PDB file of C-alpha atoms in Angstrom:
ATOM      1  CA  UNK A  27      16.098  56.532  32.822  1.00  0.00           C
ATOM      2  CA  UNK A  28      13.231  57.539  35.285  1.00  0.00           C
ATOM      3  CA  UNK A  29      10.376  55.125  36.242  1.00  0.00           C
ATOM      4  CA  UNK A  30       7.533  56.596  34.937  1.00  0.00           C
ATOM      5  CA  UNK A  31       5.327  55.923  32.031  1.00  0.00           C
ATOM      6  CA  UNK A  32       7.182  53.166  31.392  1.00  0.00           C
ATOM      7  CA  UNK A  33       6.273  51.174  27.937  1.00  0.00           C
ATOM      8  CA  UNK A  34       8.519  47.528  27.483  1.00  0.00           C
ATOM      9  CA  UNK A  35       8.410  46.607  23.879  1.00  0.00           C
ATOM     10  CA  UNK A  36       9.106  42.957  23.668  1.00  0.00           C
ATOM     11  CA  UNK A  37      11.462  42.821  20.403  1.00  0.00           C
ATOM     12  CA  UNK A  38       9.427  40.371  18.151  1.00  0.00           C
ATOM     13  CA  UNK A  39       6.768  43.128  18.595  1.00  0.00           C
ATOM     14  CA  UNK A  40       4.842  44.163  15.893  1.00  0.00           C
ATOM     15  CA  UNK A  41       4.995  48.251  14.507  1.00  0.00           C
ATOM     16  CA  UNK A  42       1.154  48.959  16.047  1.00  0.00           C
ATOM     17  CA  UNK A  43       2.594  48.549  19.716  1.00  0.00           C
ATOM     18  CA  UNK A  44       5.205  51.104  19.087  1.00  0.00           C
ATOM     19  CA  UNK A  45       4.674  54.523  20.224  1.00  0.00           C
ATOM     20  CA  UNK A  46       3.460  56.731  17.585  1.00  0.00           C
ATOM     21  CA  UNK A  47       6.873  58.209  15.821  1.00  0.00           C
ATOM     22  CA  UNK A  48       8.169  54.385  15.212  1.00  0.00           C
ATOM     23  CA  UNK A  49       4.939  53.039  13.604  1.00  0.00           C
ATOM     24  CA  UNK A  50       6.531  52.604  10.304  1.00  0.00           C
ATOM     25  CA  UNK A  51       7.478  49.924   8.158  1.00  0.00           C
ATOM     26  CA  UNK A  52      10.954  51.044   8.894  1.00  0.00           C
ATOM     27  CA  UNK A  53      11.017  48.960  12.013  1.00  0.00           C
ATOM     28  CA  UNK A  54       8.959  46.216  11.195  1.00  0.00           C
ATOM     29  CA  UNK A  55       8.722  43.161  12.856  1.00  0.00           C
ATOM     30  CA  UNK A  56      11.871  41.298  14.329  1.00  0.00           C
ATOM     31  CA  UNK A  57      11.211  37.487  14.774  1.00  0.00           C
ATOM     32  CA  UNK A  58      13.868  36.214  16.508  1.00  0.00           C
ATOM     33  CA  UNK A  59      15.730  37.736  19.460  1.00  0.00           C
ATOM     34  CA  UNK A  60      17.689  36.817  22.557  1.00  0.00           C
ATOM     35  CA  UNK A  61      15.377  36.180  25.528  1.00  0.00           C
ATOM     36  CA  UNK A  62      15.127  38.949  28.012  1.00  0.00           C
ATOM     37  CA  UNK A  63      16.441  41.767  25.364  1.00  0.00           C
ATOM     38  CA  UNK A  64      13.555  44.535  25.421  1.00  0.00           C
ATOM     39  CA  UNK A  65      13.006  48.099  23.862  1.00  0.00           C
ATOM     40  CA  UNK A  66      12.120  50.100  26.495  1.00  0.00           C
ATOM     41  CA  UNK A  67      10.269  53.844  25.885  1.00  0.00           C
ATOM     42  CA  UNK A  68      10.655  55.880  29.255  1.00  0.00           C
ATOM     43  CA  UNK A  69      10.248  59.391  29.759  1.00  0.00           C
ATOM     44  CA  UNK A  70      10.077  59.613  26.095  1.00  0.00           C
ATOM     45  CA  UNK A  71      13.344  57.899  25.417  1.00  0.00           C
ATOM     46  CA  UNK A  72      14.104  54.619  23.513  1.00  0.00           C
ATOM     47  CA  UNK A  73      16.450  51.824  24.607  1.00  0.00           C
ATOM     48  CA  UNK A  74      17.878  48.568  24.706  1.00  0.00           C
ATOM     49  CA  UNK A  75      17.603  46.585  27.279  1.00  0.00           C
ATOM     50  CA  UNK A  76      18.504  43.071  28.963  1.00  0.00           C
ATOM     51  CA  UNK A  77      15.561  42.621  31.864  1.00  0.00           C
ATOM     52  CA  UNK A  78      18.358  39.748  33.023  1.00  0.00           C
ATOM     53  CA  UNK A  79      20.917  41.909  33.789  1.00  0.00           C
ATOM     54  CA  UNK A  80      19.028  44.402  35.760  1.00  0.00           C
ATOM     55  CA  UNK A  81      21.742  46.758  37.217  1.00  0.00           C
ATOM     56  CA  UNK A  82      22.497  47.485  33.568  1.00  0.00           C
ATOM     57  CA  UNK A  83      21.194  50.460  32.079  1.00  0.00           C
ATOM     58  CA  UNK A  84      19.587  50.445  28.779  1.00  0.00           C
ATOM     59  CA  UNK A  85      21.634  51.643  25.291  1.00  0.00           C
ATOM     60  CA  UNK A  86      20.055  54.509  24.000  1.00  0.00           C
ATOM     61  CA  UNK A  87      21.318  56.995  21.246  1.00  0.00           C
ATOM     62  CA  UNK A  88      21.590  60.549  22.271  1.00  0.00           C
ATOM     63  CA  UNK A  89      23.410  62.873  20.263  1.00  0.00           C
ATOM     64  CA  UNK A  90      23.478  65.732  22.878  1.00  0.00           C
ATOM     65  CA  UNK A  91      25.457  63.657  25.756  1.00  0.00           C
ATOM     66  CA  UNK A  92      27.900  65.565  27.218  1.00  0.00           C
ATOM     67  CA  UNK A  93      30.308  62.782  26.477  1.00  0.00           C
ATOM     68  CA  UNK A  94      29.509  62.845  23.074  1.00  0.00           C
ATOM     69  CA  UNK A  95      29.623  66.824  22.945  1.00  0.00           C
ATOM     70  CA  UNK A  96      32.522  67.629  24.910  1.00  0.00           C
ATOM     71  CA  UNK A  97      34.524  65.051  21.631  1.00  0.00           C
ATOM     72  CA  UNK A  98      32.646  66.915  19.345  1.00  0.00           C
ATOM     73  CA  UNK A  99      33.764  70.191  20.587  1.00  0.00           C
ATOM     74  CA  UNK A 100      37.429  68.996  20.995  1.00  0.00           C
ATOM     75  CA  UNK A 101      37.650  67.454  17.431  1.00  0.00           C
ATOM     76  CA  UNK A 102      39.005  68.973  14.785  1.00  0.00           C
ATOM     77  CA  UNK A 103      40.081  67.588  11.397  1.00  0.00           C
ATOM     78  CA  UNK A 104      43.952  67.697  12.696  1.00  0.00           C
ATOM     79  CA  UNK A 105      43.257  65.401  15.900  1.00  0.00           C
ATOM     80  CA  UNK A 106      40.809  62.896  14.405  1.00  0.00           C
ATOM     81  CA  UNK A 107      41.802  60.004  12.681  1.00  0.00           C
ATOM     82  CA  UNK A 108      38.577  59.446  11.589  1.00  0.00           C
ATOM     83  CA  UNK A 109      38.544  62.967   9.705  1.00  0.00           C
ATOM     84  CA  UNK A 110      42.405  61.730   7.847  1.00  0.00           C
ATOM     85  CA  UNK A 111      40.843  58.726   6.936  1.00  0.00           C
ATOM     86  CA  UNK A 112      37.825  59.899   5.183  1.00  0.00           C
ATOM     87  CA  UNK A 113      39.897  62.409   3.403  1.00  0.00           C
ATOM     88  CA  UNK A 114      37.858  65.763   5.173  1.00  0.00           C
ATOM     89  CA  UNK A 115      39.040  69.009   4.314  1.00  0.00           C
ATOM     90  CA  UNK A 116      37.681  72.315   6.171  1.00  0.00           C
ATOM     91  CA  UNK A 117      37.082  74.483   2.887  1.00  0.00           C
ATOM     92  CA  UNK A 118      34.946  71.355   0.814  1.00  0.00           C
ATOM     93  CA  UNK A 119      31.746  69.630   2.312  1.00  0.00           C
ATOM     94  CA  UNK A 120      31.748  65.864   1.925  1.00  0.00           C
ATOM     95  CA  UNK A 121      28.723  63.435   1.441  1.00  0.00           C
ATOM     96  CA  UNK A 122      29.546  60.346   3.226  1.00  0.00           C
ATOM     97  CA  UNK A 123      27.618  57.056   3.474  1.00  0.00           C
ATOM     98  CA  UNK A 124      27.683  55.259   7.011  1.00  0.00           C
ATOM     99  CA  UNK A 125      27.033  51.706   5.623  1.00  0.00           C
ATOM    100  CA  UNK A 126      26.941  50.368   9.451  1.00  0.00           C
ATOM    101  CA  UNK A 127      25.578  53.028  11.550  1.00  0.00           C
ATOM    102  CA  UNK A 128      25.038  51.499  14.519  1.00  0.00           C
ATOM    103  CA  UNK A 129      24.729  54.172  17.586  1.00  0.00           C
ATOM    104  CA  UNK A 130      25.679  56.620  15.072  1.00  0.00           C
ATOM    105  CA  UNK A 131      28.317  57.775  16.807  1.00  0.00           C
ATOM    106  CA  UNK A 132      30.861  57.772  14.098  1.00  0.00           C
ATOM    107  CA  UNK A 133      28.535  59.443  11.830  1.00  0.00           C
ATOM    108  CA  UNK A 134      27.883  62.180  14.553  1.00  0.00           C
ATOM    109  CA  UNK A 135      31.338  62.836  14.500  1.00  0.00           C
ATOM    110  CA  UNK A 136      31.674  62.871  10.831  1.00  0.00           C
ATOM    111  CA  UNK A 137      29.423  65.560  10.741  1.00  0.00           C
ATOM    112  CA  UNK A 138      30.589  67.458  13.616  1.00  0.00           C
ATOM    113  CA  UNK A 139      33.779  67.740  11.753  1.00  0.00           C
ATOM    114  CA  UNK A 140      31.790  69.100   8.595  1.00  0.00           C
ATOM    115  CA  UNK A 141      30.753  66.434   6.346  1.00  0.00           C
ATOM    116  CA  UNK A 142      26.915  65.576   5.162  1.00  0.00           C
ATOM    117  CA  UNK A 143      26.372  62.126   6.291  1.00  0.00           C
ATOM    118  CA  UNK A 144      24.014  59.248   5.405  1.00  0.00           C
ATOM    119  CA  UNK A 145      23.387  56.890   8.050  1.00  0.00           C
ATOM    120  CA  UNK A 146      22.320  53.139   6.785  1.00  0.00           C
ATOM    121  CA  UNK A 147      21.349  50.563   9.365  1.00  0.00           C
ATOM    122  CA  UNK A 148      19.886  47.080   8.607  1.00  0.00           C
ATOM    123  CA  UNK A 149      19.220  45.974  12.306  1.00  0.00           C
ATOM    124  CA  UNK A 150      15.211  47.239  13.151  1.00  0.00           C
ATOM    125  CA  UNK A 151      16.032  47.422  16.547  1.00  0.00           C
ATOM    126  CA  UNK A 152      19.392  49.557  16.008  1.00  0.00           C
ATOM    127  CA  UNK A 153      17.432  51.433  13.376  1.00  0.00           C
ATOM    128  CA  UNK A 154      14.220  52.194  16.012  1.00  0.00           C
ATOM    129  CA  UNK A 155      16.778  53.678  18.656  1.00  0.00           C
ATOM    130  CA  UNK A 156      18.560  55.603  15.691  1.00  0.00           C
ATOM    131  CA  UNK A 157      15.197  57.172  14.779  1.00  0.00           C
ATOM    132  CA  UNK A 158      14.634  58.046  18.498  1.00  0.00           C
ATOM    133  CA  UNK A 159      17.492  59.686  19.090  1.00  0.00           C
ATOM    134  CA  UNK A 160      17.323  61.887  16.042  1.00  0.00           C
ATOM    135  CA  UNK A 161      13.696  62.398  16.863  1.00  0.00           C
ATOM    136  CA  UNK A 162      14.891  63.935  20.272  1.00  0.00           C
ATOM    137  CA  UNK A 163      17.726  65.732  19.281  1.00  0.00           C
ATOM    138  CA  UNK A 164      16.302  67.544  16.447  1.00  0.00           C
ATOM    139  CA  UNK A 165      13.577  68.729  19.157  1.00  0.00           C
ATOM    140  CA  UNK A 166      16.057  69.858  21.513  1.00  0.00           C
ATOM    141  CA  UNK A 167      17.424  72.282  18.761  1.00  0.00           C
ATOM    142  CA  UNK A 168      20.927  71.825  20.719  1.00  0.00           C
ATOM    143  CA  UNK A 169      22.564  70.896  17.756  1.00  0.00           C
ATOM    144  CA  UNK A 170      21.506  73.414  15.228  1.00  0.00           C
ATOM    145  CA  UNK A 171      18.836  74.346  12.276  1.00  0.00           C
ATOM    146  CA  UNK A 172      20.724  72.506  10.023  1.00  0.00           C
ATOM    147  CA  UNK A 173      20.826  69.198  12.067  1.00  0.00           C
ATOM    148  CA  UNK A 174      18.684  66.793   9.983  1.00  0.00           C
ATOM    149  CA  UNK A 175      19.743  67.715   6.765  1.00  0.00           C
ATOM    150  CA  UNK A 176      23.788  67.360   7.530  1.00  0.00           C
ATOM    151  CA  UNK A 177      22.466  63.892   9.292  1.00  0.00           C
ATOM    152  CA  UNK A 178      20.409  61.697   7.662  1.00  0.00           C
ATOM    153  CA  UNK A 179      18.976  58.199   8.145  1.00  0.00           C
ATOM    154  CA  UNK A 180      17.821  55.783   5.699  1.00  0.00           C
ATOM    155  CA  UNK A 181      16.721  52.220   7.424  1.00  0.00           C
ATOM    156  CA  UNK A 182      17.484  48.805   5.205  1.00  0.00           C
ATOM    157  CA  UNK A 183      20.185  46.083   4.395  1.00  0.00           C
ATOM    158  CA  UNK A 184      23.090  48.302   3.369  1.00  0.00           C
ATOM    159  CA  UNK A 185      24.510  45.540   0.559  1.00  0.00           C
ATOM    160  CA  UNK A 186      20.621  46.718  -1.294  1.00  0.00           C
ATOM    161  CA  UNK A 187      20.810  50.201  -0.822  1.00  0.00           C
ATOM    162  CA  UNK A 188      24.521  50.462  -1.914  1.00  0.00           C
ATOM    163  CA  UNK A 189      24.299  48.585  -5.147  1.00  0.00           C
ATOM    164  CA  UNK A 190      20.668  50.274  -5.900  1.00  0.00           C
ATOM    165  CA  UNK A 191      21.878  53.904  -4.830  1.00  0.00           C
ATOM    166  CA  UNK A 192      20.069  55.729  -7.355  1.00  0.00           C
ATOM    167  CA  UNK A 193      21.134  59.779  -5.223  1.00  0.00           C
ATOM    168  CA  UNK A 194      23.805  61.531  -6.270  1.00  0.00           C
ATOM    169  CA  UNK A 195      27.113  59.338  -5.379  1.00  0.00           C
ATOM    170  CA  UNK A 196      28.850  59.825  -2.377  1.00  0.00           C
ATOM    171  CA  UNK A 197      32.633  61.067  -2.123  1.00  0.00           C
ATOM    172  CA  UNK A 198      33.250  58.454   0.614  1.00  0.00           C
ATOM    173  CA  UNK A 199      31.886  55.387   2.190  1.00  0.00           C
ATOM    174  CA  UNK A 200      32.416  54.037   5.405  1.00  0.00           C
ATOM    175  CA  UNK A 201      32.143  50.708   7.094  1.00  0.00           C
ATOM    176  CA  UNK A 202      32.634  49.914  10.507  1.00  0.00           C
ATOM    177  CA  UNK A 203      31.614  45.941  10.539  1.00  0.00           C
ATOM    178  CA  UNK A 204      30.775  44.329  14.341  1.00  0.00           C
ATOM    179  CA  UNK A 205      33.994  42.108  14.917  1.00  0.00           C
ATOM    180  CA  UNK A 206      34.603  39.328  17.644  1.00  0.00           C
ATOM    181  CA  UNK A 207      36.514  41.201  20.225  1.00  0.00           C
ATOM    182  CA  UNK A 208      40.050  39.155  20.723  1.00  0.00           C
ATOM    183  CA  UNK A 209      38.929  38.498  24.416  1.00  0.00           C
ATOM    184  CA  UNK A 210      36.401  38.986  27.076  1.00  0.00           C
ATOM    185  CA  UNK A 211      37.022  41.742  29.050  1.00  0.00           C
ATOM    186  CA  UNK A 212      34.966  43.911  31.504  1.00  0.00           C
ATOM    187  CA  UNK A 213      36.407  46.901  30.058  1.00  0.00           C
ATOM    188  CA  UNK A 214      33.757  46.596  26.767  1.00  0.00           C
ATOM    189  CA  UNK A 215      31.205  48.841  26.843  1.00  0.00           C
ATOM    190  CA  UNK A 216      27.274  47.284  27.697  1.00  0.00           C
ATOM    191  CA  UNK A 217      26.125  48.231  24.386  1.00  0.00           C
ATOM    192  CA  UNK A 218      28.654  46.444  22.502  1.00  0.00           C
ATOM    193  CA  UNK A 219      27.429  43.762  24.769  1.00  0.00           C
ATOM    194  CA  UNK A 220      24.157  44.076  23.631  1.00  0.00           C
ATOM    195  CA  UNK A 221      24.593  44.245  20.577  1.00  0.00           C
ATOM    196  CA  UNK A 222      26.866  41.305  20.447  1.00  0.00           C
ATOM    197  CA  UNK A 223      23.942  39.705  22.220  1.00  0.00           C
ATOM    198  CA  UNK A 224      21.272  40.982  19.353  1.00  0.00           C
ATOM    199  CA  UNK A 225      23.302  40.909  16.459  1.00  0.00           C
ATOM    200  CA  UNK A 226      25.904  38.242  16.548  1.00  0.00           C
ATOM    201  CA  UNK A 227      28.901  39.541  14.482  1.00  0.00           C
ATOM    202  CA  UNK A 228      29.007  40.765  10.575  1.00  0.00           C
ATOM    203  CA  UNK A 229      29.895  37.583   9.268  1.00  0.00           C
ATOM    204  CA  UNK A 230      28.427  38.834   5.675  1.00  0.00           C
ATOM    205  CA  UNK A 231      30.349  42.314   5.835  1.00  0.00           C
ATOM    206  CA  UNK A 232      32.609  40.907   3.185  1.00  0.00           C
ATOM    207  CA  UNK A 233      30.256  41.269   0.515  1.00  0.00           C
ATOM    208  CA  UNK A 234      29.563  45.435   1.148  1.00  0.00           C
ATOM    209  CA  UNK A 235      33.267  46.019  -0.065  1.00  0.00           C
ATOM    210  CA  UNK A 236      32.797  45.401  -3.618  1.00  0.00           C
ATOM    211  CA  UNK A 237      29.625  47.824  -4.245  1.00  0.00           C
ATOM    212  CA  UNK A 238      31.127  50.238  -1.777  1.00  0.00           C
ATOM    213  CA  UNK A 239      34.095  50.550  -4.112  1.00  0.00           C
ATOM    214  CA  UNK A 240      31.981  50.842  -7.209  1.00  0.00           C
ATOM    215  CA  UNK A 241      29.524  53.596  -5.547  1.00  0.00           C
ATOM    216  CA  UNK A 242      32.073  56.046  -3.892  1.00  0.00           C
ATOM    217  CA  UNK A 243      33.377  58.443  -6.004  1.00  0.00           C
ATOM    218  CA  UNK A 244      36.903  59.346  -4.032  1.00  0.00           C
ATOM    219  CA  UNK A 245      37.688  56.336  -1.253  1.00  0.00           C
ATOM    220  CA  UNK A 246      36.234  53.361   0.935  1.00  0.00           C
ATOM    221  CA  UNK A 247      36.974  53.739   4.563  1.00  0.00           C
ATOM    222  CA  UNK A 248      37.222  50.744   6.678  1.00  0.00           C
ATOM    223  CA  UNK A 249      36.945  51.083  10.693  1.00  0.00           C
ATOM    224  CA  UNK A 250      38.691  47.831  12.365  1.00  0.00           C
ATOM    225  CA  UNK A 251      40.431  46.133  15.675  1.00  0.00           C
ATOM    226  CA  UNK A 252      43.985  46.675  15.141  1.00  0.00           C
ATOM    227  CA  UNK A 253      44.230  42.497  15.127  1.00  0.00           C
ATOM    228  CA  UNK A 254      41.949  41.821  12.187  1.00  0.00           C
ATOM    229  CA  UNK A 255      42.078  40.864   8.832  1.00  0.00           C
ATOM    230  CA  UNK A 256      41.592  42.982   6.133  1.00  0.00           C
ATOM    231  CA  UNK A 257      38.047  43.213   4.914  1.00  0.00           C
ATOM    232  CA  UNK A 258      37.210  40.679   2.021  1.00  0.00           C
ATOM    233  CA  UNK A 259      40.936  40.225   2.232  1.00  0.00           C
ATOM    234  CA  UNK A 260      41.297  43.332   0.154  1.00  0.00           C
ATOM    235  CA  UNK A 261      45.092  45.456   0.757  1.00  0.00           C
ATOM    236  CA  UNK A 262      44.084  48.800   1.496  1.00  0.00           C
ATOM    237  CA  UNK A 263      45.624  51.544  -0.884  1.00  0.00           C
ATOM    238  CA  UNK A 264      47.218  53.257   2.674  1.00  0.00           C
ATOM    239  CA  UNK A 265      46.459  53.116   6.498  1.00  0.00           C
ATOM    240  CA  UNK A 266      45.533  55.524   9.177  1.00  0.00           C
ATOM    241  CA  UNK A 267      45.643  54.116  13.266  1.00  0.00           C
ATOM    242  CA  UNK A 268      44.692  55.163  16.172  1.00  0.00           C
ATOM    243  CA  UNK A 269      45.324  53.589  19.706  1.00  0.00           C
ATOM    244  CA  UNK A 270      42.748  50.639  19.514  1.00  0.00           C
ATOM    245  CA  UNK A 271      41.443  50.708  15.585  1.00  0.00           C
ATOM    246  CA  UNK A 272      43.160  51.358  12.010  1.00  0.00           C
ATOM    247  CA  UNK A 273      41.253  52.972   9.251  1.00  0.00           C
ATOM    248  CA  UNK A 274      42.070  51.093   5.928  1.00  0.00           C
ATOM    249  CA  UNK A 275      41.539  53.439   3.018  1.00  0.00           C
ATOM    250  CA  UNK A 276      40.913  52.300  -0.056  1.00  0.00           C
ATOM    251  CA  UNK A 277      41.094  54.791  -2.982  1.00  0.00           C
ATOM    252  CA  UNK A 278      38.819  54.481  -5.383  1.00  0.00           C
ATOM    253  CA  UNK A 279      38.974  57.996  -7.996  1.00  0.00           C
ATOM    254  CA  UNK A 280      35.512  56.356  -9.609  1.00  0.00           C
TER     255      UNK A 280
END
């Protein structure tokens, strides 16, 4: 990020400080937050940032990084674990629900590798740097015509919007709850950081299994550490790992 035209958004801000494409009620007003976390809009970019860690860039969400884009255009439904796990095939398209969207970076993928995906995030925060970086990327036309309608966003608590889901049903869902990382390490990335810092963990992620199950009409997908438990203690009907993270899949055939 640059230093000019700088706008700090304290985060218990209210939506009529927000530059123009965020005042919605999608982002609200957030009352309590860690001191010293700030959005910051520079050079017409959105992020997260900790003022007390100031060497520390801030999180943003960019779909056209080259990191991001050089996976992308590497990926392919035989290399991905992600794409076994949610069942993709190259001659169907599949609707997919991102219950936990976070950066979106799954999701990105997702629908790199051909699905339509909804993206769901409760967090207002998360949610206001989601809407940026669709904002941007849809102007940047890198990504094609097709962009926002293969990836969509819808803001709110995910338990509501699952068990009130009144579009047609989705062939998968997916959940990829925050979990307490087995130890501190260096090695984790500043915005899981952060958003261990502005989030805490998904102590309540339990409770999406059940209405995910109900709502998705082929399986439940299930992104976790390779140490942890099984969501709401549930078996999985079959497993899918990768080096750091399973996928537990849990067939549904609603």
């Amino acid at each position: 990020m640059g230093h000019k035209n700088i706008m700090i958004i304290p985060l218990y801000t209210h939506a009529e400080t927000l530059p123009d494409f965020l005042q919605t009620s999608d982002f609200g007003v957030v009352d309590s937050t860690p001191e010293g976390l700030s959005l910051v809009f520079d050079n017409d970019i959105l992020g997260l940032k900790d003022f007390s860690q100031p060497k520390v860039g801030a999180v943003i969400v960019d779909f056209t990084a080259d990191a991001i884009a050089y996976r992308a255009s590497r990926s392919s439904i035989k290399n991905e674990a992600i794409a076994k796990a949610a069942g993709l095939k190259g001659n169907t398209e599949t609707h997919i629900i991102d219950a936990t969207a976070g950066l979106g970076r799954d999701s990105f993928m997702l629908m790199t590798l051909g699905a339509q995906v909804s993206m769901l995030e409760r967090s207002p925060v998360v949610a206001a740097l989601l809407q940026d970086g669709l904002r941007r990327a849809e102007a940047s036309r890198q990504l094609g015509p097709d962009f926002t309608q293969r990836l969509q966003f819808k803001p709110g608590q995910a338990y509501t919007l699952l068990t009130e889901w009144h579009e047609p049903k989705p062939d998968v869902i997916y959940l990829d709850p925050m979990f307490p990382h087995k130890k501190k390490s260096a090695l984790v990335k500043k915005e899981m950081r952060l958003f261990q810092q502005l989030l805490g963990h998904d102590e309540d992620a339990d409770v999406l299994l059940p209405p995910a199950l109900t709502l998705a009409q082929k399986r439940v997908v299930v992104k976790r550490p390779d140490y942890a438990p099984f969501l709401a203690g549930e078996t999985p009907s079959m497993q899918i790992k990768s080096k750091k993270h399973r996928f537990d899949v849990y067939l549904t055939n609603a």
